Coordinates of C-alpha atoms in Angstrom, one line a residue:
M13 CA -90.1 -13.1 5.7
R14 CA -88.8 -12.0 9.0
F15 CA -85.3 -13.0 8.0
C16 CA -85.7 -10.9 4.8
L17 CA -86.9 -8.0 6.9
F18 CA -83.8 -8.2 9.1
L19 CA -81.5 -7.8 6.1
F20 CA -83.7 -5.2 4.5
L21 CA -83.5 -3.1 7.7
S22 CA -79.7 -3.6 7.8
L23 CA -79.3 -2.5 4.2
F24 CA -81.7 0.4 4.8
S25 CA -79.5 1.5 7.7
V26 CA -76.4 1.2 5.6
N27 CA -77.9 3.2 2.7
A28 CA -79.2 5.9 5.1
F29 CA -75.7 6.6 6.3
A30 CA -74.0 5.7 3.1
Q31 CA -70.3 5.5 3.7
V32 CA -67.6 3.8 1.8
S33 CA -64.4 2.5 3.3
G34 CA -61.2 4.4 2.4
N35 CA -59.7 0.9 2.3
K36 CA -60.3 -0.4 -1.2
K37 CA -59.8 -4.0 0.0
A38 CA -62.5 -3.6 2.6
Q39 CA -64.8 -1.9 0.2
N40 CA -64.4 -4.7 -2.4
F41 CA -65.3 -7.4 0.2
F42 CA -68.3 -5.3 1.3
E43 CA -69.6 -5.1 -2.3
K44 CA -69.0 -8.9 -2.8
A45 CA -71.4 -9.6 0.1
N46 CA -74.5 -8.2 -1.6
P47 CA -74.8 -10.8 -4.4
F48 CA -74.4 -13.5 -1.8
I49 CA -77.2 -12.0 0.3
Q50 CA -79.5 -11.9 -2.7
K51 CA -78.8 -15.6 -3.3
Q52 CA -79.4 -16.3 0.4
D53 CA -75.8 -17.6 0.6
Y54 CA -75.3 -16.2 4.1
T55 CA -72.2 -18.2 4.9
S56 CA -70.3 -16.6 2.0
A57 CA -71.8 -13.2 2.8
E58 CA -70.6 -13.6 6.4
Q59 CA -67.1 -14.5 5.3
A60 CA -66.9 -11.5 2.9
L61 CA -68.1 -9.0 5.5
K62 CA -65.8 -10.5 8.2
S63 CA -62.9 -9.9 5.7
A64 CA -64.2 -6.3 5.2
V65 CA -64.1 -5.4 8.9
E66 CA -60.7 -7.1 9.3
A67 CA -59.4 -4.9 6.5
D68 CA -61.0 -1.8 8.0
P69 CA -62.0 -2.1 11.7
L70 CA -63.8 1.2 11.5
F71 CA -66.1 0.2 8.6
Q72 CA -69.4 0.8 10.4
N73 CA -71.7 -0.2 7.5
A74 CA -69.9 -3.5 7.1
Y75 CA -70.5 -4.2 10.8
I76 CA -74.2 -3.3 10.5
L77 CA -74.7 -5.6 7.5
L78 CA -72.6 -8.4 9.1
A79 CA -74.9 -8.2 12.1
G80 CA -77.9 -8.6 9.8
V81 CA -76.4 -11.7 8.2
Y82 CA -75.6 -13.2 11.7
K83 CA -79.2 -12.5 12.7
V84 CA -80.6 -14.4 9.7
Q85 CA -78.5 -17.4 10.7
K86 CA -79.8 -17.0 14.3
K87 CA -76.3 -16.3 15.6
Y88 CA -77.7 -13.8 18.0
Q89 CA -74.7 -13.2 20.2
E90 CA -72.5 -12.6 17.2
A91 CA -75.1 -10.2 15.7
R92 CA -75.3 -8.3 19.0
T93 CA -71.6 -7.9 19.2
A94 CA -71.5 -6.6 15.6
Y95 CA -74.2 -4.1 16.3
E96 CA -72.4 -2.9 19.4
K97 CA -69.2 -2.4 17.5
A98 CA -71.0 -0.4 14.8
I99 CA -72.5 1.9 17.4
L100 CA -69.1 2.3 19.2
I101 CA -67.7 3.6 15.9
N102 CA -70.4 6.2 15.6
K103 CA -73.5 6.5 17.7
A104 CA -75.3 8.3 14.9
V105 CA -77.1 5.2 13.5
A106 CA -80.5 4.7 12.0
P107 CA -83.2 3.9 14.5
E108 CA -83.6 0.5 12.9
V109 CA -80.1 -0.4 14.1
I110 CA -81.2 0.3 17.6
Y111 CA -84.3 -1.9 17.1
N112 CA -82.2 -4.8 15.7
L113 CA -79.7 -4.5 18.6
A114 CA -82.6 -4.7 21.0
E115 CA -83.9 -7.8 19.4
T116 CA -80.5 -9.5 19.7
E117 CA -80.2 -8.5 23.3
F118 CA -83.7 -9.9 23.8
A119 CA -82.7 -13.1 22.0
T120 CA -79.6 -13.5 24.3
Q121 CA -81.8 -12.9 27.4
D122 CA -80.4 -9.5 28.3
Y123 CA -83.9 -8.1 29.0
L124 CA -82.8 -5.0 30.9
K125 CA -80.7 -3.7 28.0
A126 CA -83.2 -4.8 25.4
K127 CA -85.9 -2.9 27.2
Q128 CA -83.8 0.3 27.3
H129 CA -83.1 0.1 23.5
F130 CA -86.7 -0.8 22.6
S131 CA -87.7 2.3 24.6
D132 CA -85.1 4.4 22.8
F133 CA -86.3 3.2 19.5
S134 CA -90.0 3.9 20.4
M135 CA -89.1 7.5 21.3
Q136 CA -87.5 8.1 17.9
N137 CA -90.2 6.1 15.9
S138 CA -93.7 6.1 17.1
S139 CA -95.8 5.3 14.0
S140 CA -94.3 2.4 12.1
D141 CA -95.1 -1.3 12.3
Q142 CA -91.8 -1.7 14.0
A143 CA -92.8 0.9 16.6
R144 CA -95.9 -1.1 17.3
R145 CA -93.9 -4.3 17.8
A146 CA -91.3 -2.5 19.9
K147 CA -94.1 -1.5 22.4
K148 CA -95.1 -5.2 22.5
Y149 CA -91.4 -6.1 23.1
L150 CA -91.4 -3.9 26.1
L151 CA -94.1 -6.0 27.6
D152 CA -92.1 -9.1 26.6
C153 CA -89.1 -7.8 28.4
D154 CA -91.0 -7.5 31.7
F155 CA -92.6 -10.9 31.3
A156 CA -89.6 -12.8 30.2
A157 CA -87.3 -11.4 32.9
I158 CA -89.5 -13.0 35.5
A159 CA -90.7 -16.1 33.6
I160 CA -87.3 -17.3 32.6
K161 CA -86.4 -17.7 36.3
K162 CA -89.2 -20.2 36.6
P163 CA -88.5 -22.8 33.9
V164 CA -90.8 -25.8 33.4
K165 CA -89.5 -29.3 33.0
Y166 CA -88.9 -30.0 29.3
S167 CA -87.3 -33.0 27.7
P168 CA -88.4 -33.5 24.1
T169 CA -88.2 -37.0 22.6
N170 CA -87.9 -37.7 18.9
L171 CA -90.7 -40.1 17.7
G172 CA -88.1 -42.0 15.8
E173 CA -87.3 -43.2 12.3
S174 CA -90.6 -44.9 11.8
V175 CA -92.2 -41.4 11.7
N176 CA -89.3 -39.0 11.0
T177 CA -87.1 -39.0 7.9
T178 CA -84.6 -36.7 6.1
D179 CA -87.6 -34.9 4.8
A180 CA -89.7 -32.5 6.9
E181 CA -92.4 -33.8 9.1
Y182 CA -94.8 -31.5 11.0
F183 CA -98.4 -30.7 12.0
P184 CA -99.0 -33.9 14.1
A185 CA -102.6 -34.9 14.9
I186 CA -103.5 -37.9 17.1
T187 CA -106.7 -39.7 18.0
A188 CA -108.1 -39.8 21.5
D189 CA -107.0 -43.4 22.1
G190 CA -103.4 -42.4 21.2
E191 CA -103.2 -45.2 18.6
T192 CA -103.3 -43.2 15.3
L193 CA -101.0 -40.4 14.3
I194 CA -101.5 -38.4 11.1
F195 CA -98.9 -35.8 10.1
T196 CA -97.7 -33.8 7.1
R197 CA -94.6 -34.8 5.3
Q198 CA -93.0 -32.6 2.6
V199 CA -91.2 -34.4 -0.2
N200 CA -89.7 -32.4 -3.1
G201 CA -91.9 -29.5 -2.2
N202 CA -95.1 -31.5 -2.1
E203 CA -97.1 -31.8 1.1
D204 CA -99.0 -35.0 1.8
F205 CA -100.5 -36.8 4.8
W206 CA -98.8 -39.8 6.3
T207 CA -100.1 -42.0 9.1
S208 CA -98.6 -44.4 11.8
Q209 CA -100.2 -46.8 14.3
F210 CA -99.0 -47.1 17.8
K211 CA -98.7 -50.9 18.5
N212 CA -96.5 -52.9 20.9
N213 CA -95.4 -49.7 22.6
S214 CA -93.9 -48.1 19.5
W215 CA -94.9 -46.3 16.3
N216 CA -95.2 -48.4 13.1
T217 CA -93.5 -47.3 9.9
A218 CA -95.5 -44.5 8.5
T219 CA -97.4 -44.9 5.2
P220 CA -99.3 -42.4 3.0
L221 CA -102.7 -41.7 4.3
S222 CA -104.9 -42.2 1.2
S223 CA -104.7 -41.6 -2.5
K224 CA -108.2 -40.0 -2.3
I225 CA -106.8 -37.2 -0.1
N226 CA -103.1 -36.9 -1.1
T227 CA -102.4 -35.4 -4.5
A228 CA -99.4 -34.8 -6.6
K229 CA -100.7 -31.4 -7.9
Y230 CA -101.8 -29.8 -4.6
N231 CA -100.5 -29.5 -1.1
E232 CA -102.4 -31.0 1.8
G233 CA -101.5 -29.9 5.3
A234 CA -102.4 -28.2 8.6
Q235 CA -104.9 -30.9 9.6
T236 CA -106.9 -32.0 12.6
I237 CA -108.4 -35.4 13.3
S238 CA -111.7 -35.9 15.3
P239 CA -111.1 -37.8 18.6
D240 CA -112.6 -41.0 17.1
G241 CA -110.4 -40.8 14.0
K242 CA -113.3 -40.7 11.6
Y243 CA -113.1 -37.1 10.3
L244 CA -110.1 -35.3 8.9
F245 CA -110.2 -31.6 8.5
F246 CA -107.3 -30.1 6.6
T247 CA -106.1 -27.1 4.6
G248 CA -106.1 -27.1 0.8
C249 CA -104.7 -24.2 -1.3
N250 CA -105.2 -23.0 -4.8
R251 CA -107.7 -25.7 -5.7
P252 CA -110.3 -25.4 -8.5
D253 CA -113.2 -25.6 -6.0
G254 CA -111.6 -23.1 -3.6
L255 CA -113.3 -19.9 -2.5
G256 CA -110.0 -18.2 -1.6
R257 CA -106.3 -18.9 -1.7
C258 CA -106.5 -21.5 1.1
D259 CA -109.7 -23.3 2.2
I260 CA -110.7 -25.9 4.8
Y261 CA -111.7 -29.4 3.6
V262 CA -113.0 -32.5 5.3
S263 CA -112.9 -36.2 4.6
H264 CA -114.8 -39.0 6.3
R265 CA -113.1 -42.4 7.0
E266 CA -115.0 -45.2 5.3
G267 CA -113.9 -48.5 6.7
K268 CA -110.2 -48.8 6.0
D269 CA -110.0 -46.0 3.5
W270 CA -111.0 -42.3 3.4
G271 CA -113.8 -40.7 1.3
E272 CA -113.2 -38.0 -1.2
P273 CA -112.6 -34.7 0.6
Y274 CA -114.9 -31.8 0.0
N275 CA -114.7 -28.1 0.7
V276 CA -116.7 -27.2 3.8
G277 CA -117.9 -24.1 2.0
Q278 CA -119.2 -20.8 3.3
P279 CA -119.4 -19.3 5.9
V280 CA -116.3 -21.1 7.1
N281 CA -114.4 -20.5 3.9
S282 CA -114.4 -17.2 2.2
E283 CA -112.4 -15.2 -0.5
F284 CA -109.8 -14.7 2.2
W285 CA -107.3 -17.1 3.8
E286 CA -108.7 -20.0 6.0
S287 CA -106.4 -22.6 7.4
Q288 CA -105.3 -24.7 10.4
P289 CA -108.7 -26.2 11.5
A290 CA -109.4 -27.7 14.9
I291 CA -112.5 -29.6 15.6
S292 CA -114.3 -29.8 19.0
P293 CA -114.7 -33.3 20.6
D294 CA -118.5 -33.3 19.9
G295 CA -117.7 -32.5 16.2
R296 CA -120.1 -29.5 16.2
T297 CA -117.7 -26.6 16.4
L298 CA -114.8 -25.9 14.0
Y299 CA -112.0 -23.5 15.1
F300 CA -109.8 -22.1 12.3
I301 CA -107.4 -19.3 11.3
S302 CA -108.5 -16.5 9.0
N303 CA -107.4 -13.1 7.9
R304 CA -110.9 -12.0 6.9
P305 CA -112.2 -8.5 7.8
G306 CA -113.6 -8.1 11.3
G307 CA -110.7 -9.5 13.2
Y308 CA -108.3 -7.9 15.7
G309 CA -105.0 -8.5 13.8
G310 CA -103.6 -10.0 10.7
Y311 CA -104.6 -13.6 11.5
D312 CA -107.1 -14.5 14.1
I313 CA -108.8 -17.6 15.5
W314 CA -112.5 -17.9 14.4
K315 CA -115.1 -20.6 15.0
S316 CA -118.2 -21.9 13.3
T317 CA -120.8 -24.2 15.0
I318 CA -123.2 -26.6 13.2
T319 CA -126.8 -25.4 13.3
D320 CA -130.0 -27.4 13.8
D321 CA -130.3 -27.9 10.1
A322 CA -126.8 -29.6 9.9
K323 CA -125.1 -26.6 8.3
W324 CA -122.1 -24.6 9.5
G325 CA -123.2 -21.5 11.2
P326 CA -121.7 -18.0 10.8
A327 CA -118.0 -17.5 11.5
I328 CA -117.5 -15.9 14.9
N329 CA -114.2 -14.3 16.0
L330 CA -113.0 -15.6 19.4
G331 CA -112.6 -12.0 20.4
P332 CA -110.0 -10.0 22.4
E333 CA -109.9 -12.7 25.1
I334 CA -107.9 -14.8 22.6
N335 CA -107.0 -12.7 19.6
T336 CA -104.6 -9.7 19.5
A337 CA -103.5 -6.9 17.1
F338 CA -100.8 -9.3 16.0
D339 CA -101.1 -12.9 14.7
E340 CA -102.6 -16.1 16.3
N341 CA -102.3 -19.5 14.6
T342 CA -102.3 -23.3 15.0
P343 CA -105.3 -23.6 17.4
F344 CA -105.9 -27.0 19.0
L345 CA -108.9 -27.7 21.2
H346 CA -108.2 -30.6 23.6
V347 CA -110.8 -33.4 23.8
D348 CA -111.8 -32.0 27.2
G349 CA -113.6 -29.4 25.1
K350 CA -112.4 -26.6 27.4
T351 CA -108.7 -26.2 27.0
L352 CA -107.5 -24.3 23.9
Y353 CA -103.8 -24.3 22.9
F354 CA -102.6 -21.9 20.3
S355 CA -99.6 -19.8 19.2
S356 CA -99.4 -16.0 19.2
D357 CA -96.9 -13.2 18.9
G358 CA -99.3 -10.8 20.5
W359 CA -99.5 -11.9 24.1
P360 CA -96.5 -11.2 26.4
G361 CA -93.9 -13.9 25.9
F362 CA -90.3 -14.8 24.9
G363 CA -90.4 -13.1 21.5
N364 CA -91.9 -14.1 18.2
K365 CA -94.6 -16.8 18.4
D366 CA -95.1 -18.6 21.7
I367 CA -97.5 -21.3 22.7
Y368 CA -100.4 -20.4 25.1
Y369 CA -103.4 -22.1 26.6
S370 CA -106.8 -20.8 27.7
R371 CA -109.6 -22.5 29.7
M372 CA -113.2 -22.0 29.0
D373 CA -115.2 -21.2 32.1
N374 CA -118.6 -22.5 33.1
E375 CA -120.3 -19.7 31.1
G376 CA -118.5 -20.6 27.9
K377 CA -116.0 -17.7 28.0
W378 CA -112.3 -18.0 27.4
Q379 CA -110.0 -17.1 30.2
K380 CA -106.9 -14.9 29.7
P381 CA -104.2 -17.0 27.8
I382 CA -101.3 -18.3 29.8
N383 CA -97.8 -18.7 28.4
I384 CA -96.9 -22.4 28.5
G385 CA -93.4 -21.4 29.8
Y386 CA -89.7 -21.5 29.2
P387 CA -87.8 -23.4 27.7
I388 CA -90.8 -24.9 25.7
N389 CA -91.2 -21.3 24.4
S390 CA -88.1 -19.4 23.4
F391 CA -87.1 -16.4 21.2
E392 CA -87.8 -18.6 18.1
D393 CA -91.3 -19.3 16.7
E394 CA -93.1 -22.1 18.6
S395 CA -96.4 -23.4 17.1
G396 CA -98.4 -26.5 16.2
L397 CA -98.8 -28.1 19.6
V398 CA -101.3 -30.9 20.1
V399 CA -101.9 -32.7 23.5
S400 CA -102.8 -36.3 24.1
A401 CA -106.2 -37.2 25.5
N402 CA -104.7 -38.1 28.9
G403 CA -103.0 -34.7 29.0
N404 CA -99.6 -36.1 29.8
S405 CA -97.9 -35.6 26.4
G406 CA -97.5 -32.8 23.9
L407 CA -96.6 -33.4 20.3
F408 CA -94.9 -30.8 18.1
S409 CA -92.4 -30.4 15.3
S410 CA -89.0 -28.8 15.5
T411 CA -85.5 -28.8 14.1
L412 CA -83.7 -29.8 17.3
K413 CA -80.2 -31.2 17.3
G414 CA -79.9 -34.9 16.7
G415 CA -82.9 -35.1 14.4
Y416 CA -83.2 -37.2 11.2
G417 CA -83.1 -34.3 8.8
M418 CA -85.3 -31.2 8.5
Q419 CA -88.3 -30.8 10.9
D420 CA -89.0 -33.8 13.0
I421 CA -92.0 -34.6 15.3
Y422 CA -91.2 -34.8 19.0
S423 CA -93.2 -35.5 22.2
F424 CA -92.6 -34.1 25.7
G425 CA -94.2 -34.3 29.1
M426 CA -96.7 -31.5 29.6
P427 CA -96.1 -29.2 32.5
E428 CA -98.6 -29.9 35.3
I429 CA -100.1 -26.4 35.2
A430 CA -100.7 -26.6 31.4
K431 CA -102.4 -29.9 31.4
P432 CA -106.0 -30.1 30.2
L433 CA -108.9 -31.3 32.3
K434 CA -109.2 -35.0 32.9
V435 CA -111.2 -37.1 30.3
S436 CA -112.0 -40.7 29.7
Y437 CA -113.6 -42.3 26.7
V438 CA -115.7 -45.3 25.8
K439 CA -114.4 -47.3 22.9
G440 CA -116.2 -50.3 21.5
I441 CA -118.0 -52.4 18.9
V442 CA -121.7 -52.9 18.3
R443 CA -122.9 -56.4 17.3
D444 CA -126.1 -58.2 16.6
L445 CA -126.9 -60.3 19.7
D446 CA -127.8 -63.4 17.6
T447 CA -125.4 -63.4 14.7
K448 CA -122.5 -61.6 16.4
K449 CA -122.0 -59.6 13.2
T450 CA -121.1 -55.9 13.5
I451 CA -123.8 -53.4 12.9
E452 CA -123.8 -49.8 11.7
S453 CA -125.7 -48.0 14.5
N454 CA -126.1 -44.6 16.0
V455 CA -124.2 -43.9 19.3
Q456 CA -125.2 -41.0 21.5
V457 CA -123.5 -39.7 24.7
V458 CA -125.2 -37.0 26.7
D459 CA -123.8 -35.1 29.7
L460 CA -126.7 -35.3 32.1
K461 CA -125.5 -32.4 34.2
T462 CA -125.6 -30.0 31.3
N463 CA -128.0 -31.9 29.0
K464 CA -125.5 -31.4 26.2
T465 CA -124.8 -34.0 23.6
V466 CA -121.1 -34.7 23.6
F467 CA -121.2 -37.4 21.0
D468 CA -123.7 -38.3 18.3
D469 CA -122.4 -40.3 15.3
Y470 CA -122.6 -43.7 13.6
T471 CA -120.3 -46.6 14.1
D472 CA -118.0 -47.5 11.3
P473 CA -120.1 -49.3 8.7
E474 CA -117.5 -52.0 8.2
T475 CA -116.1 -52.6 11.7
G476 CA -118.9 -51.4 13.9
Q477 CA -116.4 -49.5 16.0
F478 CA -116.9 -46.2 17.8
L479 CA -115.0 -43.9 20.2
A480 CA -116.7 -41.3 22.4
V481 CA -114.9 -38.9 24.7
M482 CA -116.3 -38.0 28.1
P483 CA -114.8 -35.3 30.4
V484 CA -114.3 -36.5 34.0
G485 CA -116.6 -35.1 36.7
S486 CA -120.1 -35.7 35.2
N487 CA -122.7 -38.3 34.6
Y488 CA -123.3 -39.6 31.1
L489 CA -126.2 -41.2 29.2
F490 CA -124.9 -43.7 26.7
N491 CA -127.4 -45.0 24.0
V492 CA -127.0 -47.2 21.0
N493 CA -129.8 -47.7 18.5
A494 CA -130.2 -49.1 15.0
E495 CA -133.1 -49.6 12.7
G496 CA -135.1 -52.7 13.5
Y497 CA -133.3 -53.2 16.8
M498 CA -134.1 -52.5 20.4
F499 CA -131.9 -49.8 21.8
Y500 CA -129.2 -50.2 24.4
S501 CA -129.0 -48.0 27.4
E502 CA -126.0 -47.5 29.8
N503 CA -124.8 -44.9 32.3
F504 CA -121.3 -43.7 33.1
E505 CA -120.6 -41.8 36.2
L506 CA -117.1 -40.3 35.9
K507 CA -116.0 -39.0 39.3
A508 CA -112.8 -36.8 39.5
G509 CA -109.8 -38.9 40.5
D510 CA -111.7 -42.2 40.0
I511 CA -110.7 -43.0 36.4
N512 CA -108.0 -45.6 36.0
K513 CA -108.4 -46.5 32.3
P514 CA -110.9 -45.9 29.5
Y515 CA -114.0 -48.1 29.0
Q516 CA -113.6 -50.9 26.4
I517 CA -117.0 -52.5 25.7
E518 CA -118.8 -54.7 23.2
V519 CA -122.4 -53.8 22.8
Y520 CA -124.9 -56.5 21.8
I521 CA -128.3 -55.3 20.6
E522 CA -131.1 -57.6 19.5
K523 CA -133.8 -57.3 16.9
I524 CA -137.2 -56.1 17.9
K525 CA -139.3 -59.0 19.0
Q526 CA -142.0 -59.9 21.4
G527 CA -140.5 -60.5 24.9
G528 CA -137.5 -58.3 24.2
N529 CA -136.4 -56.5 27.4
V530 CA -134.5 -53.2 27.7
T531 CA -133.2 -51.7 31.0
L532 CA -133.4 -47.9 31.0
R533 CA -130.3 -47.0 33.0
N534 CA -130.9 -43.3 32.8
I535 CA -134.2 -43.0 34.5
F536 CA -133.7 -41.4 37.9
F537 CA -135.7 -40.9 41.1
D538 CA -134.8 -39.5 44.5
T539 CA -134.6 -42.2 47.3
N540 CA -138.1 -43.6 48.2
K541 CA -139.7 -41.1 45.7
F542 CA -141.3 -41.6 42.3
N543 CA -141.1 -38.1 40.8
L544 CA -139.0 -38.2 37.6
L545 CA -135.8 -36.2 38.0
P546 CA -134.8 -33.8 35.1
A547 CA -131.9 -36.0 34.2
S548 CA -134.4 -38.7 33.1
I549 CA -135.9 -36.7 30.2
R550 CA -133.2 -37.5 27.6
E551 CA -133.7 -41.2 28.1
L552 CA -137.4 -40.9 28.0
D553 CA -137.3 -38.9 24.8
L554 CA -135.2 -41.6 23.3
L555 CA -137.8 -44.1 24.3
I556 CA -140.5 -41.9 22.6
D557 CA -138.4 -41.8 19.4
F558 CA -138.1 -45.5 19.5
L559 CA -141.9 -45.9 19.8
H560 CA -142.5 -43.4 17.0
Q561 CA -140.1 -45.2 14.7
N562 CA -141.8 -48.6 15.5
E563 CA -145.5 -47.7 15.5
K564 CA -146.7 -51.3 15.9
V565 CA -144.6 -52.0 19.0
Q566 CA -146.4 -52.2 22.4
I567 CA -144.6 -52.3 25.7
E568 CA -145.0 -52.9 29.4
I569 CA -143.1 -50.5 31.6
Q570 CA -141.7 -52.2 34.6
G571 CA -140.4 -50.9 37.9
H572 CA -138.0 -52.7 40.2
T573 CA -136.3 -52.1 43.6
D574 CA -133.6 -53.6 45.7
N575 CA -134.4 -55.6 48.9
V576 CA -133.8 -52.8 51.4
G577 CA -137.0 -52.0 53.3
D578 CA -140.5 -53.4 53.4
D579 CA -141.5 -55.6 50.4
K580 CA -145.0 -54.1 50.2
L581 CA -143.7 -50.6 50.2
N582 CA -141.1 -51.5 47.6
E583 CA -143.8 -53.0 45.4
K584 CA -145.8 -49.8 45.7
L585 CA -142.8 -47.6 45.0
S586 CA -141.9 -49.6 41.9
F587 CA -145.5 -49.4 40.7
N588 CA -145.6 -45.6 41.1
R589 CA -142.2 -45.2 39.3
A590 CA -143.4 -47.3 36.4
N591 CA -146.6 -45.2 36.4
A592 CA -144.5 -42.0 36.3
V593 CA -142.9 -43.2 33.1
Y594 CA -146.2 -44.2 31.7
E595 CA -147.7 -40.8 32.3
Y596 CA -144.8 -39.0 30.7
L597 CA -145.1 -41.1 27.6
I598 CA -148.8 -40.4 27.3
K599 CA -148.3 -36.6 27.8
N600 CA -145.8 -36.8 24.9
S601 CA -148.1 -38.2 22.2
I602 CA -147.7 -42.0 22.8
D603 CA -151.1 -43.7 22.6
A604 CA -152.1 -45.3 25.9
K605 CA -153.3 -48.4 24.1
R606 CA -149.7 -49.2 23.3
L607 CA -148.6 -49.0 27.0
T608 CA -149.1 -50.9 30.2
F609 CA -147.1 -50.7 33.4
K610 CA -146.4 -52.8 36.5
G611 CA -144.3 -52.7 39.7
F612 CA -142.4 -55.8 40.6
G613 CA -140.7 -54.6 43.8
T614 CA -137.9 -56.9 44.8
S615 CA -139.2 -60.0 43.0
K616 CA -137.0 -59.8 39.8
P617 CA -133.5 -59.0 40.8
I618 CA -130.8 -59.1 38.2
A619 CA -127.8 -58.9 40.6
D620 CA -126.9 -59.9 44.2
N621 CA -128.5 -57.6 46.8
K622 CA -125.5 -58.2 49.1
T623 CA -123.4 -55.5 47.5
E624 CA -124.1 -51.8 46.9
M625 CA -123.4 -52.3 43.1
G626 CA -125.8 -55.2 43.0
R627 CA -128.5 -53.2 44.8
K628 CA -127.9 -50.3 42.4
N629 CA -128.4 -52.6 39.4
N630 CA -131.6 -53.9 40.9
R631 CA -133.1 -50.4 41.4
R632 CA -134.1 -50.0 37.8
T633 CA -136.8 -49.1 35.3
S634 CA -137.2 -51.4 32.2
F635 CA -139.7 -52.2 29.5
V636 CA -140.7 -55.4 27.8
I637 CA -142.1 -55.6 24.3
T638 CA -145.6 -57.2 24.5
K639 CA -146.5 -56.9 20.9
V640 CA -144.8 -56.2 17.5

């Protein structure tokens, strides 16, 4: 549409100062150009107009139209030269010619002259959409003149022929473990999803995602994948169950295949245009693009969060901290949950759409967006960036030289300043302790600093697998539970700069039985004290849920210490700590007849007390099932 606008403005300028050439040969070439332009045969139009100005070097209108044709083909230097020649012939040109000249000067990085001509245009035209954009370009000129002198390192790498083809590939999405890539491929005008697995240090040959999602009748695209690869949110347009022209749909992976997608419904979707979803790492907040009323420009970024009754909440505009009077698109929320990447042509940049990032502060507010830098951003449109979980790589689509055809998918090293916050993840399988068979179970991860649940979902029903992301710099409760089984408790303390690789674990849980023992790794006390710390409450509430779900179960709460200090004092301390848990359970509706407690002091170590880690493991609270 922007290309069509360029030519429209050029034609408008020609008509406004309608002059014909006194040279019939030149006039004939000029008239031949118009049918070529209508057919978008710009190469032929260019040749005809070049012949026109060769025949009549003072044919101003031919130069203006030739400049527009150059501009459509992104030959910005040639377009600039043609505009300059037209103005040299006669300075009395339509304001749109000055605007277009300024754009070509901006595109060729002559920001000083571009600023002057945008200013000249604004003085002549103060109310049109172009005037509004010219004022924004003035900000771009000031920004770009400085930013272009501080380029960031940028070396894009094509993902190769296993992913890219002679067709167009775009909108990459990748799981947190970096092993699954899902992207859009357009073949004969139809958009479908394809997927590739990263194995043996390379991407496998891509295959269609699923016949349950891909259709021959409709286009599927603009997708996002949850960090664990189990939920695919995507855009579907003109479908029978749609609420507007384009709506957001979701599909859940079921074993090796995907389930039938369904429209997420109101209030996310509306009678207006919704597209380009991005899901938060906890799966509770969906970011998306919409042109519904109540925004700040044509297309804004909105969000909806799941409520306590498991429904999507009201759509909320991200506000002027992110959105502008122009357009924002392709949001991507990193798995750190606090770094938002998106494209915009409203914030100061290098012209057209640039990629920006914003950080969420501790109060949940988005900071002022920052341009990701040159040459990642340029005068052309840049959009659709996603960033790997480790923050080192960005993925995007482009038509760079040396590609396989149309748009290809590329990766590049992220500039240090634009990297997201550090994260890790725990990836594993849940199995029955006795049979070793995988189990469909619930996995919960809670940030104990904020008391917020960062992951709460079920393992894959066929494989028993799960993947949960955890931002570095906090302490996490990790719990696995399944009906008829004792639950599993673990704790992950992720210190900044102390993460070498993600956690890969196999979790074994055993069926409820007399004598079954569970260590509660998220019960916390201050040194030599027995008052429960606030971070213990989530684990205690999980124990309460377990007892409510298994009403015949009776337990003995046990306290244990390491061997540091006096044995009698340790025994008393362990007794008091077990009693603290006992008292909490009673105060929260657990019948005292189902509970006993005991302190064992140092008498039942589970690790060597010679090491700090061993002593830490021995300082624990546990429970034993005494009756089922």
